[in-house]
Every structure is written in structure tokens, then in C-alpha cells.
């Protein structure tokens, strides 16, 4: 009963917050208000000095538009096709682990909102709802994101379960050979095991709706791998410790090729950050490269995806699809990426901010904001369809 009331109050407050959100930056502001600070900083933060995260966003500013007018833009089609799935607008939800940290409905909320918006949801290996639970509620196209573990039986099991549950694409993340250094998490105590500071505890007290809901719900787990943890150690903390030992530092291109063959369907390499690796991805038969530096959460000073996109497009644009991932906060960013050769963009934090503000409705709001901005930008540029977007519409600042 108490949980029900809490949910009603929480939803009403979340939805009120959403009425105040007109862009992704507003969603971020309200997410900080609603989500306890250790979780918010885990979401918002990046590695070392966070230079890469900052540049991921700012480097879009290197390009200005060259719009064309006196064109009939009364009908604009934002749909496109990525790795075999047709989507209503060129934005895909990136895989993000442990989404229940931000809202109790976690990956279920995000996947439902993505399907309702007409786009793809990518489920992380380290999700808090399982491959099957997400498949059950998500009617839209789904991809599964894989981290390669030492336990190759577990890898094969995850691939089989995803295929059987109807996931159509595989995303192989390659930019976590070792864990990035996230100093905000060290400061808030959001480490494994958690060592929360007094300020962190205070922020839970100041967000009673989040905290009470969390305390009154089931303990969350890393749903896809929980059966592999040592008996009696299936809480999130022990599971993360178990997983940290499972990350395989020996993974190389032959492993990636073998996994692509085992999957036997469309697969993307996520975390490509150089022309050389994009060429290797094409050579092993990947369907797409996801230009990404993990949202700046791994190697600080890794190049921003938008800065390397023109060279990657020139080198491999005719051999595979290119998805840009990182720093997208506006529809204009998406159009710039498409103009430089990307098929679509991925977003991580933007939808997580929405999730933190108001669950599924918040994710829907994030997607609607970006979709509306994409459509408006196309109208203002004089483009009626995605295939009309080209680099002729961009001017690089010198
Ligand atoms: C909280 C959080 C968790 C993430 N978890 C994963 C993950 O489990 N697997 C993965 O491949 N990438 C993960 N990422 C990276 C995202 O997939 C994506 O690359 C990044 O968020 C893109 O940058 P953006 O947040 O600026 O859009 C995570 C990102 C965040 C913010």
C-alpha cells in the first residue's frame, strides 16, 4: 500500500518536473534534483579530468550549418534503417548498465519508451532486468550489448539467450580492457563495495521518494549473470566484484571475429576510436562500427566521435554502417553526424536523465525532445528526408 502511494506521489512530482523540461539540459538539472548524488554522479561523470566527455559535446560546435531556403518542407520523413531495422528517427538508445540506480523501472522503462517512440533499445550485459524480462515488455527492435568475459560459456549462453528472446543485433563493446578511473565515484563513495560519505547519505535523506522506493523494492541484481555468482553472494555488490574479475584483458580482433560468427547476424563493434580499428572492424565482417569512447568514461583524451567521423567515413563508409555515440545533446548534433557520414546516433545520458526524472515518461520526453529537434533542423535546413542530408550543409569553422 505504502509503495503504491509513494509511486503515485513520485510519478506526479516527476511528471510536474517534466513540464519544466524543454531540452536535454533541463532534464539533467531535474535528474540531479530527483536522484541521490552518488547515483547522479555515476550517471553524469566520466574518467580522470573528464576532458573527453566535455569535448564529445563541444566538438559539434566546430560545424555550422549552410541552410537552403525556398524548398517545400511541408512533409519531412525522419525514418531510416540501421543494421536491418527501420526506425522512425535516427537515434538509438545506447546500452547503459545498472539502470535501476536511476529509477526502479530501469531497463524496462527505457525499452518500453524506445519501442513506443519507434526506435531501437540496446540492453547492456550488466542490466538490472534480464534479457528475457526486457524482451517480454519491449515490442520494438532490440540489440544486445556484450562484454566478453573470461567465462566463454557465459558469453555463449548470453548470445543464445538474446537470439532466442528476439534481439536482432549484437553490440560488442571493446573499450573496457581495463576499468576507467571515475573520480566522482570515489568522492561520493559509489565504489564497489560502496563507501558512502556523510554528504552522500544526506543526499539520500533529501530525496525521500527515491530512497523509500528503493528501500521498499526488491534488492536489485545484475539479472543476466546473477546465476553465475558464488552461492550466497548474489547481491549487486558481490556480483559487480565477480564481474570485475571476469573482464577479459586478452580479448583481441580474432575473439571479436569469432563472436561475430557465433552470433551469425548483424553485429556492431562499439568503442571504435580510430580509422585503423574501423578498417579492422570492416575486415572481420562487422555490420557497423559505433564510434565511441564510452561517453568519456574510459580513456580520458580519447578523441571525440564527431572529430574522427569524417576520416572514418572516408575510409570505411562504403563497407559498413557508422553509428556516432557520445555527446549528442541536440537534434542539430544528430544532423551534423549524419551529414558527415553517420547512419544514426546513439544516446546514453540524455535518456538516463529522463529516466531519473520520471521513469518511462521521462525517457519518452527525452526521445521526443530530440526527435522534434531533428525534424525542426531538417525543415530549417531544407531537407525532407534523411538521405538528403549531406556535408554540403556544413561549414567547418577554421
Ligand atoms: C551510466 C552509464 C552506464 C553505461 N553502461 C554501459 C554498458 O553497460 N555498456 C556499454 O557498452 N556502454 C555503457 N555506457 C556507455 C554508453 O553506452 C554510451 O557509450 C555513452 O553513454 C554515450 O555518451 P553520452 O552519454 O554522451 O550519450 C554507459 C554509460 C553511462 C552513462
Tab-separated table of C-alpha atoms and ligand atoms in Angstrom:
chain	number	residue	atom	x	y	z
A	1	UNK	CA	0.000	0.000	0.000
A	2	UNK	CA	2.755	2.417	1.044
A	3	UNK	CA	4.712	1.607	-2.120
A	4	UNK	CA	1.620	2.325	-4.239
A	5	UNK	CA	1.144	5.733	-2.644
A	6	UNK	CA	4.807	6.501	-2.959
A	7	UNK	CA	4.623	5.620	-6.618
A	8	UNK	CA	1.633	7.883	-7.213
A	9	UNK	CA	3.309	10.846	-5.481
A	10	UNK	CA	6.628	10.126	-7.176
A	11	UNK	CA	5.029	9.927	-10.616
A	12	UNK	CA	3.020	13.114	-10.083
A	13	UNK	CA	6.112	15.028	-8.979
A	14	UNK	CA	8.203	13.546	-11.797
A	15	UNK	CA	5.612	14.498	-14.374
A	16	UNK	CA	5.408	18.022	-12.969
A	17	UNK	CA	9.198	18.263	-13.355
A	18	UNK	CA	8.877	17.110	-16.966
A	19	UNK	CA	6.550	20.015	-17.759
A	20	UNK	CA	9.511	22.280	-16.907
A	21	UNK	CA	11.907	20.442	-19.276
A	22	UNK	CA	12.373	21.890	-22.748
A	23	UNK	CA	15.709	20.348	-23.659
A	24	UNK	CA	18.168	17.674	-22.505
A	25	UNK	CA	19.985	20.124	-20.270
A	26	UNK	CA	16.726	20.771	-18.352
A	27	UNK	CA	16.295	17.005	-17.931
A	28	UNK	CA	19.812	16.814	-16.492
A	29	UNK	CA	19.002	19.584	-14.000
A	30	UNK	CA	15.869	17.819	-12.756
A	31	UNK	CA	17.622	14.423	-12.684
A	32	UNK	CA	20.115	15.941	-10.255
A	33	UNK	CA	17.218	17.127	-8.117
A	34	UNK	CA	15.496	13.720	-8.102
A	35	UNK	CA	18.301	11.133	-7.994
A	36	UNK	CA	20.624	10.851	-4.948
A	37	UNK	CA	24.013	12.368	-5.706
A	38	UNK	CA	26.117	9.159	-5.696
A	39	UNK	CA	23.841	7.763	-8.426
A	40	UNK	CA	23.581	11.061	-10.283
A	41	UNK	CA	27.359	11.475	-10.425
A	42	UNK	CA	27.784	7.855	-11.513
A	43	UNK	CA	25.462	8.711	-14.422
A	44	UNK	CA	26.813	12.153	-15.216
A	45	UNK	CA	30.513	11.664	-14.573
A	46	UNK	CA	33.409	10.436	-16.671
A	47	UNK	CA	37.053	9.474	-16.211
A	48	UNK	CA	40.051	11.469	-14.935
A	49	UNK	CA	39.576	15.188	-15.743
A	50	UNK	CA	36.501	14.497	-17.903
A	51	UNK	CA	38.137	16.259	-20.865
A	52	UNK	CA	36.854	13.726	-23.384
A	53	UNK	CA	33.299	13.911	-22.083
A	54	UNK	CA	33.409	17.682	-22.439
A	55	UNK	CA	34.864	17.531	-25.958
A	56	UNK	CA	32.333	14.916	-27.059
A	57	UNK	CA	29.703	17.629	-26.693
A	58	UNK	CA	31.686	20.734	-27.591
A	59	UNK	CA	33.260	19.385	-30.799
A	60	UNK	CA	29.869	19.503	-32.509
A	61	UNK	CA	30.360	23.277	-32.264
A	62	UNK	CA	33.132	23.085	-34.850
A	63	UNK	CA	30.464	22.861	-37.529
A	64	UNK	CA	27.923	25.468	-38.640
A	65	UNK	CA	25.012	24.893	-40.983
A	66	UNK	CA	24.569	26.204	-44.519
A	67	UNK	CA	20.760	26.053	-44.869
A	68	UNK	CA	18.861	26.170	-48.177
A	69	UNK	CA	15.533	28.008	-48.394
A	70	UNK	CA	12.560	28.251	-50.760
A	71	UNK	CA	12.146	24.470	-50.628
A	72	UNK	CA	8.830	22.726	-49.856
A	73	UNK	CA	9.385	21.182	-46.426
A	74	UNK	CA	5.722	20.544	-45.607
A	75	UNK	CA	6.401	16.800	-45.349
A	76	UNK	CA	9.533	15.638	-43.515
A	77	UNK	CA	10.459	11.967	-43.144
A	78	UNK	CA	12.967	11.285	-40.337
A	79	UNK	CA	12.908	7.487	-40.695
A	80	UNK	CA	15.973	5.457	-41.560
A	81	UNK	CA	17.356	1.901	-41.418
A	82	UNK	CA	20.162	0.765	-39.084
A	83	UNK	CA	21.583	-2.770	-39.033
A	84	UNK	CA	18.477	-4.032	-40.794
A	85	UNK	CA	15.872	-2.339	-38.543
A	86	UNK	CA	13.794	0.562	-39.784
A	87	UNK	CA	13.374	3.237	-37.116
A	88	UNK	CA	11.273	6.403	-37.022
A	89	UNK	CA	14.195	8.765	-36.405
A	90	UNK	CA	17.964	8.299	-36.481
A	91	UNK	CA	18.587	7.922	-32.743
A	92	UNK	CA	19.208	4.620	-30.958
A	93	UNK	CA	19.304	4.083	-27.169
A	94	UNK	CA	22.841	3.079	-26.171
A	95	UNK	CA	23.438	0.261	-23.689
A	96	UNK	CA	23.755	1.536	-20.121
A	97	UNK	CA	24.326	-0.811	-17.210
A	98	UNK	CA	22.510	-0.842	-13.873
A	99	UNK	CA	19.681	1.485	-14.898
A	100	UNK	CA	17.738	0.737	-11.718
A	101	UNK	CA	20.171	3.033	-9.931
A	102	UNK	CA	18.301	5.935	-11.511
A	103	UNK	CA	14.712	4.671	-11.385
A	104	UNK	CA	13.210	1.456	-10.115
A	105	UNK	CA	11.754	0.545	-13.530
A	106	UNK	CA	15.258	0.724	-15.045
A	107	UNK	CA	15.714	-1.033	-18.372
A	108	UNK	CA	12.021	-1.983	-18.592
A	109	UNK	CA	11.072	1.707	-18.671
A	110	UNK	CA	13.724	2.615	-21.229
A	111	UNK	CA	12.993	-0.270	-23.571
A	112	UNK	CA	9.235	0.405	-23.495
A	113	UNK	CA	9.749	4.121	-24.193
A	114	UNK	CA	12.160	3.341	-27.047
A	115	UNK	CA	9.686	0.917	-28.644
A	116	UNK	CA	6.813	3.409	-28.290
A	117	UNK	CA	8.958	6.127	-29.885
A	118	UNK	CA	9.789	3.824	-32.802
A	119	UNK	CA	13.446	3.189	-32.169
A	120	UNK	CA	15.945	0.556	-31.014
A	121	UNK	CA	16.886	-0.223	-27.419
A	122	UNK	CA	20.277	-1.780	-26.657
A	123	UNK	CA	20.364	-3.836	-23.477
A	124	UNK	CA	23.613	-3.916	-21.511
A	125	UNK	CA	25.193	-7.165	-20.326
A	126	UNK	CA	25.158	-5.632	-16.836
A	127	UNK	CA	21.473	-4.756	-16.803
A	128	UNK	CA	19.266	-4.972	-13.730
A	129	UNK	CA	16.416	-6.630	-15.645
A	130	UNK	CA	17.213	-9.716	-17.684
A	131	UNK	CA	17.379	-10.321	-21.426
A	132	UNK	CA	14.066	-12.179	-21.189
A	133	UNK	CA	12.297	-9.661	-18.908
A	134	UNK	CA	13.113	-6.816	-21.285
A	135	UNK	CA	12.076	-8.850	-24.340
A	136	UNK	CA	8.736	-9.525	-22.710
A	137	UNK	CA	7.805	-5.826	-22.387
A	138	UNK	CA	9.648	-4.339	-25.370
A	139	UNK	CA	7.747	-4.784	-28.609
A	140	UNK	CA	10.272	-2.807	-30.683
A	141	UNK	CA	13.625	-3.774	-32.178
A	142	UNK	CA	16.300	-4.681	-29.615
A	143	UNK	CA	20.046	-5.153	-29.629
A	144	UNK	CA	22.098	-6.951	-27.011
A	145	UNK	CA	25.397	-5.442	-25.839
A	146	UNK	CA	28.094	-7.913	-24.910
A	147	UNK	CA	31.140	-7.606	-22.673
A	148	UNK	CA	33.492	-10.502	-23.254
A	149	UNK	CA	34.064	-12.429	-20.031
A	150	UNK	CA	36.744	-14.967	-19.180
A	151	UNK	CA	33.951	-17.497	-18.819
A	152	UNK	CA	33.288	-18.146	-22.520
A	153	UNK	CA	30.415	-20.480	-21.659
A	154	UNK	CA	28.678	-17.465	-20.129
A	155	UNK	CA	29.349	-15.476	-23.332
A	156	UNK	CA	27.840	-18.245	-25.465
A	157	UNK	CA	24.902	-18.508	-23.094
A	158	UNK	CA	24.201	-14.736	-23.325
A	159	UNK	CA	24.354	-14.863	-27.133
A	160	UNK	CA	21.983	-17.819	-27.262
A	161	UNK	CA	19.516	-16.280	-24.820
A	162	UNK	CA	19.477	-12.962	-26.735
A	163	UNK	CA	18.884	-14.695	-30.049
A	164	UNK	CA	16.093	-16.807	-28.596
A	165	UNK	CA	14.469	-13.746	-26.979
A	166	UNK	CA	14.333	-11.923	-30.340
A	167	UNK	CA	17.228	-9.452	-30.145
A	168	UNK	CA	18.170	-8.710	-33.747
A	169	UNK	CA	21.580	-7.045	-33.349
A	170	UNK	CA	24.707	-7.622	-31.296
A	171	UNK	CA	26.811	-4.746	-29.956
A	172	UNK	CA	30.274	-5.865	-28.923
A	173	UNK	CA	31.822	-3.289	-26.588
A	174	UNK	CA	35.605	-3.228	-26.882
A	175	UNK	CA	36.711	-0.130	-24.981
A	176	UNK	CA	36.813	-1.637	-21.491
A	177	UNK	CA	40.048	-3.693	-21.482
A	178	UNK	CA	40.542	-2.178	-18.004
A	179	UNK	CA	38.173	-0.046	-15.921
A	180	UNK	CA	38.272	3.740	-16.365
A	181	UNK	CA	39.182	5.960	-13.418
A	182	UNK	CA	35.967	7.681	-12.315
A	183	UNK	CA	36.958	10.089	-9.585
A	184	UNK	CA	33.463	11.430	-8.904
A	185	UNK	CA	32.509	7.910	-7.797
A	186	UNK	CA	35.494	7.757	-5.474
A	187	UNK	CA	34.436	11.075	-3.944
A	188	UNK	CA	30.791	10.092	-3.441
A	189	UNK	CA	31.713	6.564	-2.310
A	190	UNK	CA	29.926	4.968	-5.272
A	191	UNK	CA	32.664	2.342	-5.484
A	192	UNK	CA	32.306	-1.428	-5.154
A	193	UNK	CA	31.782	-2.131	-2.309
A	194	UNK	CA	30.134	1.272	-1.651
A	195	UNK	CA	31.818	3.556	0.888
A	196	UNK	CA	29.302	6.364	1.099
A	197	UNK	CA	30.306	9.696	2.591
A	198	UNK	CA	28.225	11.780	5.010
A	199	UNK	CA	27.263	14.115	2.142
A	200	UNK	CA	26.115	11.084	0.129
A	201	UNK	CA	23.940	9.836	2.988
A	202	UNK	CA	22.482	13.309	3.330
A	203	UNK	CA	21.546	13.361	-0.336
A	204	UNK	CA	19.525	10.140	0.184
A	205	UNK	CA	17.688	11.822	3.057
A	206	UNK	CA	16.953	14.846	0.889
A	207	UNK	CA	15.426	12.625	-1.807
A	208	UNK	CA	12.995	10.613	0.329
A	209	UNK	CA	10.813	9.452	-2.592
A	210	UNK	CA	13.742	7.789	-4.363
A	211	UNK	CA	15.177	6.409	-1.128
A	212	UNK	CA	11.926	4.968	0.264
A	213	UNK	CA	11.016	3.377	-3.076
A	214	UNK	CA	14.474	1.855	-3.224
A	215	UNK	CA	14.277	0.503	0.315
A	216	UNK	CA	10.801	-0.960	-0.174
A	217	UNK	CA	11.542	-2.688	-3.510
A	218	UNK	CA	13.352	-5.978	-4.152
A	219	UNK	CA	17.119	-5.794	-3.962
A	220	UNK	CA	18.359	-5.274	-7.482
A	221	UNK	CA	20.770	-7.644	-9.129
A	222	UNK	CA	22.765	-7.955	-12.319
A	223	UNK	CA	19.995	-10.004	-13.806
A	224	UNK	CA	21.799	-11.644	-16.750
A	225	UNK	CA	24.667	-13.050	-14.778
A	226	UNK	CA	23.347	-13.490	-11.233
A	227	UNK	CA	23.170	-17.273	-11.557
A	228	UNK	CA	26.952	-17.314	-12.098
A	229	UNK	CA	27.895	-15.616	-8.844
A	230	UNK	CA	29.222	-17.720	-5.981
A	231	UNK	CA	26.376	-19.250	-3.953
A	232	UNK	CA	25.083	-16.892	-1.258
A	233	UNK	CA	26.703	-13.837	-2.886
A	234	UNK	CA	24.054	-12.612	-5.237
A	235	UNK	CA	23.682	-9.008	-4.067
A	236	UNK	CA	24.706	-6.300	-6.554
A	237	UNK	CA	27.993	-5.638	-4.736
A	238	UNK	CA	29.242	-9.217	-4.838
A	239	UNK	CA	28.094	-9.511	-8.434
A	240	UNK	CA	29.999	-6.422	-9.530
A	241	UNK	CA	33.089	-7.746	-7.750
A	242	UNK	CA	32.605	-11.082	-9.505
A	243	UNK	CA	32.186	-9.318	-12.866
A	244	UNK	CA	35.228	-7.117	-12.396
A	245	UNK	CA	37.274	-10.309	-12.168
A	246	UNK	CA	35.504	-11.632	-15.257
A	247	UNK	CA	36.544	-8.856	-17.704
A	248	UNK	CA	38.926	-10.499	-20.119
A	249	UNK	CA	42.018	-8.422	-20.918
A	250	UNK	CA	43.186	-10.866	-23.580
A	251	UNK	CA	40.320	-10.134	-25.985
A	252	UNK	CA	41.609	-9.284	-29.466
A	253	UNK	CA	40.364	-8.976	-33.042
A	254	UNK	CA	40.275	-12.752	-33.542
A	255	UNK	CA	37.972	-13.013	-30.498
A	256	UNK	CA	35.748	-10.296	-31.961
A	257	UNK	CA	35.620	-12.113	-35.306
A	258	UNK	CA	34.737	-15.419	-33.608
A	259	UNK	CA	31.966	-13.765	-31.587
A	260	UNK	CA	30.559	-12.147	-34.743
A	261	UNK	CA	30.466	-15.577	-36.400
A	262	UNK	CA	28.886	-17.211	-33.358
A	263	UNK	CA	26.185	-14.509	-33.305
A	264	UNK	CA	25.586	-15.020	-37.027
A	265	UNK	CA	23.567	-11.827	-37.555
A	266	UNK	CA	24.055	-8.049	-37.706
A	267	UNK	CA	26.767	-7.021	-35.269
A	268	UNK	CA	28.480	-3.765	-34.377
A	269	UNK	CA	31.803	-3.061	-32.707
A	270	UNK	CA	31.277	-0.356	-30.066
A	271	UNK	CA	34.178	1.740	-28.854
A	272	UNK	CA	35.945	2.258	-32.179
A	273	UNK	CA	38.026	5.403	-31.855
A	274	UNK	CA	40.444	5.362	-34.821
A	275	UNK	CA	40.389	4.830	-38.576
A	276	UNK	CA	42.663	1.792	-38.150
A	277	UNK	CA	40.192	-0.009	-35.886
A	278	UNK	CA	37.283	0.923	-38.149
A	279	UNK	CA	39.107	-0.744	-41.053
A	280	UNK	CA	39.763	-3.854	-38.915
A	281	UNK	CA	36.076	-3.974	-37.962
A	282	UNK	CA	35.163	-3.917	-41.668
A	283	UNK	CA	37.775	-6.628	-42.370
A	284	UNK	CA	36.252	-9.020	-39.802
A	285	UNK	CA	32.811	-8.553	-41.334
A	286	UNK	CA	31.134	-6.253	-38.768
A	287	UNK	CA	27.893	-4.683	-39.977
A	288	UNK	CA	28.609	-1.401	-38.203
A	289	UNK	CA	31.154	0.493	-36.152
A	290	UNK	CA	29.973	2.523	-33.217
A	291	UNK	CA	32.367	5.470	-32.950
A	292	UNK	CA	32.506	5.884	-29.211
A	293	UNK	CA	34.733	6.499	-26.217
A	294	UNK	CA	32.120	5.181	-23.761
A	295	UNK	CA	30.839	8.713	-23.173
A	296	UNK	CA	34.303	9.719	-21.886
A	297	UNK	CA	34.088	7.124	-19.114
A	298	UNK	CA	37.157	5.130	-20.146
A	299	UNK	CA	40.288	6.749	-21.650
A	300	UNK	CA	40.394	10.481	-20.994
A	301	UNK	CA	41.735	12.429	-24.012
A	302	UNK	CA	40.389	9.754	-26.366
A	303	UNK	CA	39.243	11.607	-29.498
A	304	UNK	CA	35.622	12.711	-29.676
A	305	UNK	CA	33.498	10.654	-32.089
A	306	UNK	CA	32.467	13.681	-34.177
A	307	UNK	CA	36.132	14.703	-34.664
A	308	UNK	CA	37.108	11.353	-36.212
A	309	UNK	CA	33.871	10.728	-38.110
A	310	UNK	CA	34.906	12.394	-41.431
A	311	UNK	CA	38.088	10.281	-41.719
A	312	UNK	CA	36.317	7.067	-40.685
A	313	UNK	CA	33.524	7.751	-43.184
A	314	UNK	CA	36.041	8.252	-45.958
A	315	UNK	CA	37.913	5.054	-45.063
A	316	UNK	CA	35.045	2.619	-44.452
A	317	UNK	CA	31.753	4.425	-45.156
A	318	UNK	CA	31.108	2.237	-48.195
A	319	UNK	CA	31.857	-1.017	-46.322
A	320	UNK	CA	29.765	-0.768	-43.163
A	321	UNK	CA	27.388	1.479	-41.260
A	322	UNK	CA	28.748	4.112	-38.898
A	323	UNK	CA	26.925	4.986	-35.695
A	324	UNK	CA	28.100	8.001	-33.742
A	325	UNK	CA	27.888	7.641	-29.961
A	326	UNK	CA	28.793	10.319	-27.435
A	327	UNK	CA	27.969	13.937	-26.694
A	328	UNK	CA	24.678	14.133	-28.596
A	329	UNK	CA	22.510	16.623	-26.706
A	330	UNK	CA	20.617	18.331	-29.551
A	331	UNK	CA	18.868	17.321	-32.739
A	332	UNK	CA	21.344	19.572	-34.565
A	333	UNK	CA	24.170	17.296	-33.303
A	334	UNK	CA	22.429	14.317	-34.907
A	335	UNK	CA	22.082	16.114	-38.250
A	336	UNK	CA	25.746	17.141	-38.190
A	337	UNK	CA	26.759	13.499	-37.613
A	338	UNK	CA	24.534	12.307	-40.454
A	339	UNK	CA	25.922	15.000	-42.755
A	340	UNK	CA	29.449	13.728	-42.020
A	341	UNK	CA	28.593	10.129	-42.879
A	342	UNK	CA	26.890	8.511	-39.869
A	343	UNK	CA	23.833	6.318	-40.395
A	344	UNK	CA	22.451	7.144	-36.949
A	345	UNK	CA	23.471	8.350	-33.490
A	346	UNK	CA	23.329	6.675	-30.103
A	347	UNK	CA	22.477	8.433	-26.874
A	348	UNK	CA	23.228	7.326	-23.313
A	349	UNK	CA	22.990	10.037	-20.652
A	350	UNK	CA	20.176	12.012	-22.358
A	351	UNK	CA	17.648	9.202	-21.877
A	352	UNK	CA	19.052	8.305	-18.439
A	353	UNK	CA	18.420	11.890	-17.294
A	354	UNK	CA	14.805	11.411	-18.413
A	355	UNK	CA	14.656	8.054	-16.601
A	356	UNK	CA	15.899	9.696	-13.408
A	357	UNK	CA	13.315	12.475	-13.611
A	358	UNK	CA	10.249	10.321	-14.262
A	359	UNK	CA	10.841	6.736	-15.399
A	360	UNK	CA	9.317	5.693	-18.719
A	361	UNK	CA	7.583	9.067	-19.238
A	362	UNK	CA	10.902	10.820	-18.703
A	363	UNK	CA	12.663	8.632	-21.281
A	364	UNK	CA	9.800	9.287	-23.698
A	365	UNK	CA	10.250	13.017	-23.093
A	366	UNK	CA	13.988	12.831	-23.867
A	367	UNK	CA	13.309	10.965	-27.111
A	368	UNK	CA	10.508	13.345	-28.111
A	369	UNK	CA	12.694	16.390	-27.479
A	370	UNK	CA	15.486	15.033	-29.665
A	371	UNK	CA	13.173	13.770	-32.377
A	372	UNK	CA	11.387	17.145	-32.572
A	373	UNK	CA	14.742	18.903	-32.763
A	374	UNK	CA	15.889	16.599	-35.585
A	375	UNK	CA	12.710	17.291	-37.538
A	376	UNK	CA	12.901	21.034	-36.946
A	377	UNK	CA	16.548	21.124	-38.003
A	378	UNK	CA	15.739	19.255	-41.232
A	379	UNK	CA	12.943	21.735	-42.005
A	380	UNK	CA	15.217	24.698	-41.348
A	381	UNK	CA	17.986	23.203	-43.497
A	382	UNK	CA	15.674	22.392	-46.411
A	383	UNK	CA	15.931	18.566	-46.155
A	384	UNK	CA	12.789	16.428	-46.439
A	385	UNK	CA	14.409	13.043	-45.904
A	386	UNK	CA	17.457	11.598	-44.149
A	387	UNK	CA	19.154	10.677	-47.411
A	388	UNK	CA	19.158	14.338	-48.495
A	389	UNK	CA	21.417	15.270	-45.551
A	390	UNK	CA	24.994	15.682	-46.751
A	391	UNK	CA	28.158	17.548	-45.906
A	392	UNK	CA	27.108	20.258	-48.379
A	393	UNK	CA	25.015	21.591	-45.486
A	394	UNK	CA	28.001	22.023	-43.168
A	395	UNK	CA	30.717	24.604	-42.823
A	396	UNK	CA	33.726	23.670	-40.678
A	397	UNK	CA	34.970	26.579	-38.590
A	398	UNK	CA	38.673	27.333	-39.004
B	1	LIG	C1	25.530	5.190	-16.503
B	1	LIG	C2	26.137	4.652	-17.765
B	1	LIG	C3	26.302	3.276	-17.898
B	1	LIG	C4	26.857	2.751	-19.071
B	1	LIG	N1	26.943	1.391	-19.211
B	1	LIG	C5	27.399	0.869	-20.376
B	1	LIG	C6	27.386	-0.537	-20.594
B	1	LIG	O1	26.967	-1.317	-19.745
B	1	LIG	N2	27.857	-0.991	-21.790
B	1	LIG	C7	28.325	-0.146	-22.773
B	1	LIG	O2	28.730	-0.613	-23.826
B	1	LIG	N3	28.334	1.189	-22.585
B	1	LIG	C8	27.874	1.716	-21.430
B	1	LIG	N4	27.833	3.069	-21.272
B	1	LIG	C9	28.251	3.947	-22.369
B	1	LIG	C10	27.062	4.260	-23.282
B	1	LIG	O3	26.677	3.115	-23.988
B	1	LIG	C11	27.395	5.324	-24.316
B	1	LIG	O4	28.565	4.953	-24.990
B	1	LIG	C12	27.606	6.720	-23.723
B	1	LIG	O5	26.669	6.987	-22.706
B	1	LIG	C13	27.458	7.743	-24.852
B	1	LIG	O6	27.698	9.020	-24.402
B	1	LIG	P1	26.538	10.044	-23.970
B	1	LIG	O7	26.174	9.654	-22.596
B	1	LIG	O8	27.217	11.371	-24.074
B	1	LIG	O9	25.382	9.880	-24.940
B	1	LIG	C14	27.293	3.617	-20.107
B	1	LIG	C15	27.121	4.995	-19.958
B	1	LIG	C16	26.556	5.516	-18.815
B	1	LIG	C17	26.355	7.000	-18.699
